[in-house]
Short mmCIF file of C-alpha atoms in Angstrom, two decimals:
data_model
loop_
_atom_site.label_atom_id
_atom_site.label_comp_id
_atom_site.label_asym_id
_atom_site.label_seq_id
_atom_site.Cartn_x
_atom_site.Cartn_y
_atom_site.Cartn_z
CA UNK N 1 0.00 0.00 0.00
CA UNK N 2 1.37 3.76 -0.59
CA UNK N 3 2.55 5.67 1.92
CA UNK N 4 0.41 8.99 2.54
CA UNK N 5 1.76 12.31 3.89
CA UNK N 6 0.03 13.22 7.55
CA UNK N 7 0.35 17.10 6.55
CA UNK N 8 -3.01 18.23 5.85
CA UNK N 9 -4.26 19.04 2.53
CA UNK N 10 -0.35 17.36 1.19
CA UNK N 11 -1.77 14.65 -0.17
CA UNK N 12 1.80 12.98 -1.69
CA UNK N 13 2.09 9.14 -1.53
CA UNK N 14 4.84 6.99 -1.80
CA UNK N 15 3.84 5.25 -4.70
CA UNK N 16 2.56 8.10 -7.31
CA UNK N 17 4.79 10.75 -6.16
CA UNK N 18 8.60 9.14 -6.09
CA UNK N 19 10.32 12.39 -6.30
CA UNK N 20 9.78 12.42 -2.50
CA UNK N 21 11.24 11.03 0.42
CA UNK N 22 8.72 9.84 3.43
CA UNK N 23 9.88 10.48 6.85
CA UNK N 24 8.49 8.65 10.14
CA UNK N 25 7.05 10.95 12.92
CA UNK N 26 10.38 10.55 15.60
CA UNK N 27 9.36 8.78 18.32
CA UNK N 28 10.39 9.61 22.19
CA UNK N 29 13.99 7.57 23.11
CA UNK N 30 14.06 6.57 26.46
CA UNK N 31 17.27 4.52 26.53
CA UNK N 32 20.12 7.08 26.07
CA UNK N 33 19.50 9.37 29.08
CA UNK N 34 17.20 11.50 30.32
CA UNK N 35 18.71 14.59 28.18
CA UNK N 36 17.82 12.64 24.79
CA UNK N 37 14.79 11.63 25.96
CA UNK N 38 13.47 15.58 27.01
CA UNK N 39 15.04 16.31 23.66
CA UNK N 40 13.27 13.86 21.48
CA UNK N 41 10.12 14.30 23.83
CA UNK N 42 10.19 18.35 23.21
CA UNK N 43 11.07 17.33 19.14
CA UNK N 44 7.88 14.83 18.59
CA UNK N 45 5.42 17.33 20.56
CA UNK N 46 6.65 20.27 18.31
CA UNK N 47 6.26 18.27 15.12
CA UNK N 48 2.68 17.36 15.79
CA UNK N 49 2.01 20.87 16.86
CA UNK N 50 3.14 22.10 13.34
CA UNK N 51 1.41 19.07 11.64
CA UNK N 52 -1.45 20.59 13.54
CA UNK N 53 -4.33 17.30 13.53
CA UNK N 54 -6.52 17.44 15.99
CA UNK N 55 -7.20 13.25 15.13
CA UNK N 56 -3.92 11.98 14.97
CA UNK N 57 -3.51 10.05 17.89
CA UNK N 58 -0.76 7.46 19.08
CA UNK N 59 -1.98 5.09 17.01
CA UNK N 60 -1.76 6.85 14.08
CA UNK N 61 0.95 8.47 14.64
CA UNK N 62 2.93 4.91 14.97
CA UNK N 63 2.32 4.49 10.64
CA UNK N 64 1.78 8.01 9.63
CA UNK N 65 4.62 10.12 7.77
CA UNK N 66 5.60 13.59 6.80
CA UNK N 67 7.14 13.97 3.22
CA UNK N 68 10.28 15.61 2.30
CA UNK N 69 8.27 18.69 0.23
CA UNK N 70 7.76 19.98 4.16
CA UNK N 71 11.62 20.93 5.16
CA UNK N 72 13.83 22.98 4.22
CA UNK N 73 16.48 21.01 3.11
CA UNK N 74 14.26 17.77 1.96
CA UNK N 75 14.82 16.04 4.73
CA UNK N 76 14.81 16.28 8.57
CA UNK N 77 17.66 17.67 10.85
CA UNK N 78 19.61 15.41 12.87
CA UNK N 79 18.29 15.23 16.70
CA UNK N 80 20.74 17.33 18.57
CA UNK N 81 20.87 20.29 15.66
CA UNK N 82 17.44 22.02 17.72
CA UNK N 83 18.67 25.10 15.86
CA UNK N 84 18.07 23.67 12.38
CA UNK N 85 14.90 24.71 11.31
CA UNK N 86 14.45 21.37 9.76
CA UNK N 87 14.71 20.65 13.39
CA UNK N 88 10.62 20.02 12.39
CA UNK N 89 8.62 20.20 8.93
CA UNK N 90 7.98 23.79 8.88
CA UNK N 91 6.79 24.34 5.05
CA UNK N 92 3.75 23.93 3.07
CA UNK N 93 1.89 23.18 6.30
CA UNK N 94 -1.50 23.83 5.41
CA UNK N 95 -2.39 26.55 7.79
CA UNK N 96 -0.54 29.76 9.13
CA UNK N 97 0.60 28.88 12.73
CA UNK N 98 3.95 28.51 11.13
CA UNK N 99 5.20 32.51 10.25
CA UNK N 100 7.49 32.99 7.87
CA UNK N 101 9.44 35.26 9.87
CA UNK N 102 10.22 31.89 12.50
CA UNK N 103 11.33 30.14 10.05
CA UNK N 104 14.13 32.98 8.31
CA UNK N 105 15.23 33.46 11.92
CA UNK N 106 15.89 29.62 12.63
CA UNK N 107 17.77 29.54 9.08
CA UNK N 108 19.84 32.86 9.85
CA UNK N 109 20.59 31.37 13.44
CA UNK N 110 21.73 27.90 11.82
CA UNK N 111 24.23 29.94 9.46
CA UNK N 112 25.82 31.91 13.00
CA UNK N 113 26.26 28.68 14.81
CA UNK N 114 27.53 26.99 11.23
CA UNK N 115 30.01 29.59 11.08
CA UNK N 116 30.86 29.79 14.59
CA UNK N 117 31.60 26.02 14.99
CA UNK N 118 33.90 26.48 11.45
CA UNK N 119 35.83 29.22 12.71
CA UNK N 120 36.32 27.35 16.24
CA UNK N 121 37.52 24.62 14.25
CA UNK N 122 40.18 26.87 12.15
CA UNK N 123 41.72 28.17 15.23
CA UNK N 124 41.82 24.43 16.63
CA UNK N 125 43.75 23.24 13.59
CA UNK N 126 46.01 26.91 14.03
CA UNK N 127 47.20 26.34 17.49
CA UNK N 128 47.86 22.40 16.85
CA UNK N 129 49.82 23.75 13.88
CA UNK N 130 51.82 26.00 16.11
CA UNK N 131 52.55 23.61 19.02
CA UNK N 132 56.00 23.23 17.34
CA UNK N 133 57.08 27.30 17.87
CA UNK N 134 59.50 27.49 20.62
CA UNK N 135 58.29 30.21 22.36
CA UNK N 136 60.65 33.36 23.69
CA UNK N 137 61.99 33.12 27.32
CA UNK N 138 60.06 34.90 29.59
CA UNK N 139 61.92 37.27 31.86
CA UNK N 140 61.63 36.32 35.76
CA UNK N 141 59.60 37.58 37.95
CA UNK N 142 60.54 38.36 41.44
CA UNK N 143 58.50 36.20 44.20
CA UNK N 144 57.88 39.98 45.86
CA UNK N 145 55.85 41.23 42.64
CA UNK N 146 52.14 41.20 42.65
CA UNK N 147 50.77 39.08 39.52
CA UNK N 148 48.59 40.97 37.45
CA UNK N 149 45.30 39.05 35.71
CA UNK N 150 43.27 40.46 33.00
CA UNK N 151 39.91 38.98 32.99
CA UNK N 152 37.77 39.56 29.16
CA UNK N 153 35.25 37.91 27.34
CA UNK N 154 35.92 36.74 23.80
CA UNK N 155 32.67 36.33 21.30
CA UNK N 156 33.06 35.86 17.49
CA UNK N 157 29.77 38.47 17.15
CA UNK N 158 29.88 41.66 16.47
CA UNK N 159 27.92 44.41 18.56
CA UNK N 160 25.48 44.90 15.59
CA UNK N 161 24.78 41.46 15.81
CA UNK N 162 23.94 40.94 19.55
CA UNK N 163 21.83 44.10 19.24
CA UNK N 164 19.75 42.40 16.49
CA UNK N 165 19.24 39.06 17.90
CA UNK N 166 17.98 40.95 21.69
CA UNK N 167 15.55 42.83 19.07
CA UNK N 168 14.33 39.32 17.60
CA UNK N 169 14.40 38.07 21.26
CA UNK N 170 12.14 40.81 22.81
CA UNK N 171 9.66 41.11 19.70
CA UNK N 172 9.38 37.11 19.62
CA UNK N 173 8.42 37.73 23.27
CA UNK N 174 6.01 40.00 22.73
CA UNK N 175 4.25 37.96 20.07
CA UNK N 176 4.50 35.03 22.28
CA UNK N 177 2.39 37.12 25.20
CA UNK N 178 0.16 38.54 22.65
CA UNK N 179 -0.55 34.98 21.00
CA UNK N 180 -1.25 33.51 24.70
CA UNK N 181 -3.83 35.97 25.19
CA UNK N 182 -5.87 36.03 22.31
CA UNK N 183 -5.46 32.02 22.62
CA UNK N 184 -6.64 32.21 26.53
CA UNK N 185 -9.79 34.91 25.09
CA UNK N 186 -11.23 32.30 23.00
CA UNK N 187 -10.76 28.91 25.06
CA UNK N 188 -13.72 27.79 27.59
CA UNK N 189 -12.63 27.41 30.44
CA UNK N 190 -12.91 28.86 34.36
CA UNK N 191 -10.72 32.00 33.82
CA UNK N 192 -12.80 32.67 30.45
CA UNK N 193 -16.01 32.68 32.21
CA UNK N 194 -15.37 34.39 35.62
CA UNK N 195 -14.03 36.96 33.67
CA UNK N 196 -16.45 36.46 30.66
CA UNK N 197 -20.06 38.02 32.85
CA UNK N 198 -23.06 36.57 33.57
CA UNK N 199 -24.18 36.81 29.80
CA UNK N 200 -21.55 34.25 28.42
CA UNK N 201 -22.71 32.02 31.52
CA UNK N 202 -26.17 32.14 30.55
CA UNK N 203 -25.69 31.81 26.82
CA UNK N 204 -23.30 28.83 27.15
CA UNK N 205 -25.32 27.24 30.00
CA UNK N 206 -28.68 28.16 30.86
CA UNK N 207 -27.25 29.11 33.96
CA UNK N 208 -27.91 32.33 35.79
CA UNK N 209 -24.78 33.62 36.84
CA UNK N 210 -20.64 32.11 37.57
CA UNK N 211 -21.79 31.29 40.93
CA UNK N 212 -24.36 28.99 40.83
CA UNK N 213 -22.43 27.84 37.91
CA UNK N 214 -19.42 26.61 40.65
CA UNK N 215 -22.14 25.48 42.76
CA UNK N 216 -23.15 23.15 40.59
CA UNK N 217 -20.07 21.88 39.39
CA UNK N 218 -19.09 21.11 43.14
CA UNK N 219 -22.04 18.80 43.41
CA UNK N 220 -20.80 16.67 40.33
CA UNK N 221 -17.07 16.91 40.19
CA UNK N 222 -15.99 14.76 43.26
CA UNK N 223 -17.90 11.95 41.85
CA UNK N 224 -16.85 12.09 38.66
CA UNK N 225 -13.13 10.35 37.81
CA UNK N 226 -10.37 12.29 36.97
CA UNK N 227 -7.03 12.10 36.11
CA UNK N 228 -3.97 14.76 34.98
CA UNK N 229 -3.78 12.46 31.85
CA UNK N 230 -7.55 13.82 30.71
CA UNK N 231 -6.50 16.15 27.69
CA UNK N 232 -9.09 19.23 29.34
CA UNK N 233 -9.87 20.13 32.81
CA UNK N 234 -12.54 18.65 34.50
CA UNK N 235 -14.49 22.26 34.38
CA UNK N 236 -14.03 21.93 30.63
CA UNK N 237 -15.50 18.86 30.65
CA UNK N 238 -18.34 20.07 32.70
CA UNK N 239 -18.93 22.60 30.46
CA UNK N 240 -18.88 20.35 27.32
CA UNK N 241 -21.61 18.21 28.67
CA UNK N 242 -23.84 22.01 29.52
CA UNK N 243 -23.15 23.34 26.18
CA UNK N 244 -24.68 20.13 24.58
CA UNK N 245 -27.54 20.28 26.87
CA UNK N 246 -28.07 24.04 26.33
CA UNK N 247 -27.19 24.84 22.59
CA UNK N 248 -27.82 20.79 21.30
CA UNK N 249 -23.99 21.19 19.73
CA UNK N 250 -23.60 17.73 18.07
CA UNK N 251 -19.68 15.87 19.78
CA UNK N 252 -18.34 16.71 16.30
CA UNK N 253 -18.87 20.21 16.50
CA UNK N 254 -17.50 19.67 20.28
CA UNK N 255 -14.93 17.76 19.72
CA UNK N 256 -13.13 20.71 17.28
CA UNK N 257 -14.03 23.59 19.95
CA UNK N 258 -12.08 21.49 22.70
CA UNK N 259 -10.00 20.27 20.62
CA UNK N 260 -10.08 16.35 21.39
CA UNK N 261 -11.31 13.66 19.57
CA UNK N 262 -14.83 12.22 18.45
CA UNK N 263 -14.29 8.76 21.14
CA UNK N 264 -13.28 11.62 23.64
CA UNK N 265 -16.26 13.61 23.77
CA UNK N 266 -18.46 10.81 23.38
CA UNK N 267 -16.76 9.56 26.56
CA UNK N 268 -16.88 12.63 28.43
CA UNK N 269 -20.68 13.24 27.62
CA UNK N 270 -21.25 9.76 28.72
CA UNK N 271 -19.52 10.20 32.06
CA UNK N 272 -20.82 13.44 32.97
CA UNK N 273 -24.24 12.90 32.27
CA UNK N 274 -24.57 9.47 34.06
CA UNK N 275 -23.19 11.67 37.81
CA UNK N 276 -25.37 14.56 36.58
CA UNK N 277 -28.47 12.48 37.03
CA UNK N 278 -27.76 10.77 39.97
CA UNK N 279 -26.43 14.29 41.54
CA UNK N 280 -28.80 17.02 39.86
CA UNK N 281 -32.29 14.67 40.05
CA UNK N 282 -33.52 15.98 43.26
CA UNK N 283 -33.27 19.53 41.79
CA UNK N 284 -36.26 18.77 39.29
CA UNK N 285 -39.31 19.25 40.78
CA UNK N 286 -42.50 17.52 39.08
CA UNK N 287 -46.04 19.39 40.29
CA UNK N 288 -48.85 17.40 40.95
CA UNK N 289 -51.59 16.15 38.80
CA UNK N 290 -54.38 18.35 39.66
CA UNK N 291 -51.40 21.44 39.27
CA UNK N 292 -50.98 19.83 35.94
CA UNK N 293 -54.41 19.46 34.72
CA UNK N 294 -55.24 23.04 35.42
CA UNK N 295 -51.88 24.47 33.52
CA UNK N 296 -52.25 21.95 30.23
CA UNK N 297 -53.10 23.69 27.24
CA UNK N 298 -56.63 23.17 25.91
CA UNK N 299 -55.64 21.65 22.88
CA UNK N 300 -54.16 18.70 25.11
CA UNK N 301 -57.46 18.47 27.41
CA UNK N 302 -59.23 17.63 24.50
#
């Protein structure tokens, strides 16, 4: 069977499209010390962020591949090179989470350290090449004369150049502040609606206001089971299971706003609602018949 490329909307396979190479997803090494293994751990979580696929899971991910027409250089960067910006597929992604402007910085930070590392290496083959100078006799120095040390600080950058990368370091900061709180603005959970007003409560969930909200929540959360592997909070979940209710949101349309899967939601729906009725039952109160009778619309009567 051919081999399809995981990048959305790619749509190369192994066995039409031979011009490219197929690469596997790298996988998390846990045998060559605990530095590899944050390294390759920190590598695989930023390659599925730029793959960017809400339903590829661990299973998946274990026969899916990334084609060559995604990096740089046609191929991926070696584990330890994190400044390579084929460190992780970073073109023809499919969406725009990616900026251009990341990726010319990686490249013009791979060329410094390139560079760097060659002229280190030039002066390493100088001074073995000079080991064979005798060197002039020094004149002695009397035990009674202080020693004088000079202390500097040697960089192969020039002041320009540190100037411009603090630049790219505070801007890339900013972004990154700005990002996290238009990303914060638009997710669902506590934060969002204690500081959202009673009107996003209400829309969301029929509820009145935040407090009653929490309230409720307390009643049903201690019986419900979670664990810090569950992929959203247990108030997100919550809140799943009262924006169904409220708005009659179908999982799929769930399952994208919360970004989990389809098996996820159905699970959490499923959970929630079970401990919601055996929790929240006593709160609905049924009149009587003669109350009912009275109140029923003619058009039932007859």
């Amino acid at each position: 069977m051919p081999v399809l490329c995981a990048v959305y909307g790619c749509g190369n396979n192994s066995q039409r499209d031979k011009e490219y190479s197929f690469f596997r997803i790298p996988k998390i090494i846990e045998n060559q010390g605990e530095k590899t293994r944050v390294l390759s751990e920190e590598r695989r979580t930023q390659w599925l962020a730029n793959i960017n696929r809400a339903d590829l899971n661990e299973q998946k991910c274990s026969y899916s591949r990334v084609c060559s027409k995604h990096f740089v250089s046609r191929k991926p960067a070696d584990l330890y090179a994190c400044t390579d910006p084929d460190w992780v597929p970073t073109q023809h992604l499919g969406h725009n989470k990616v900026r251009a402007l990341d990726i010319s910085i990686g490249l013009a930070r791979n060329d410094r350290l390139s560079a760097r590392n060659s002229i280190k290496r030039r002066k390493i083959e100088e001074e073995d090449h000079s080991t064979n100078v005798i060197d002039p006799p020094c004149p002695p120095v009397s035990p009674d004369e202080p020693t004088k040390c000079d202390v500097g600080c040697q960089t192969d950058m020039t002041g320009e150049e540190i100037d411009r990368m603090k630049f790219t370091v505070n801007y890339l900061s900013e972004q990154q502040d700005q990002l996290k709180t238009q990303l914060l603005a638009h997710q669902l959970h506590e934060g969002s609606f204690s500081n959202g007003g009673d009107d996003k409560v209400r829309f969301f969930t029929g509820l009145p206001n935040f407090l009653i909200l929490m309230n409720v929540f307390q009643l049903v959360v201690s019986h419900v089971k979670c664990t810090s592997r569950n992929v959203i909070s247990p108030f997100q979940q919550f809140i799943l299971v009262l924006m169904r209710l409220r708005l009659a949101l179908s999982l799929q349309d769930l399952s994208y706003r919360f970004g989990i899967s389809l098996s996820t939601t159905c699970r959490i729906f499923d959970k929630w609602i079970s401990v919601m009725n055996n929790r929240l039952s006593f709160l609905i109160l049924w009149p009587q018949r003669d109350v009912l009778r009275k109140t029923m619309p003619t058009v039932f009567k007859q």
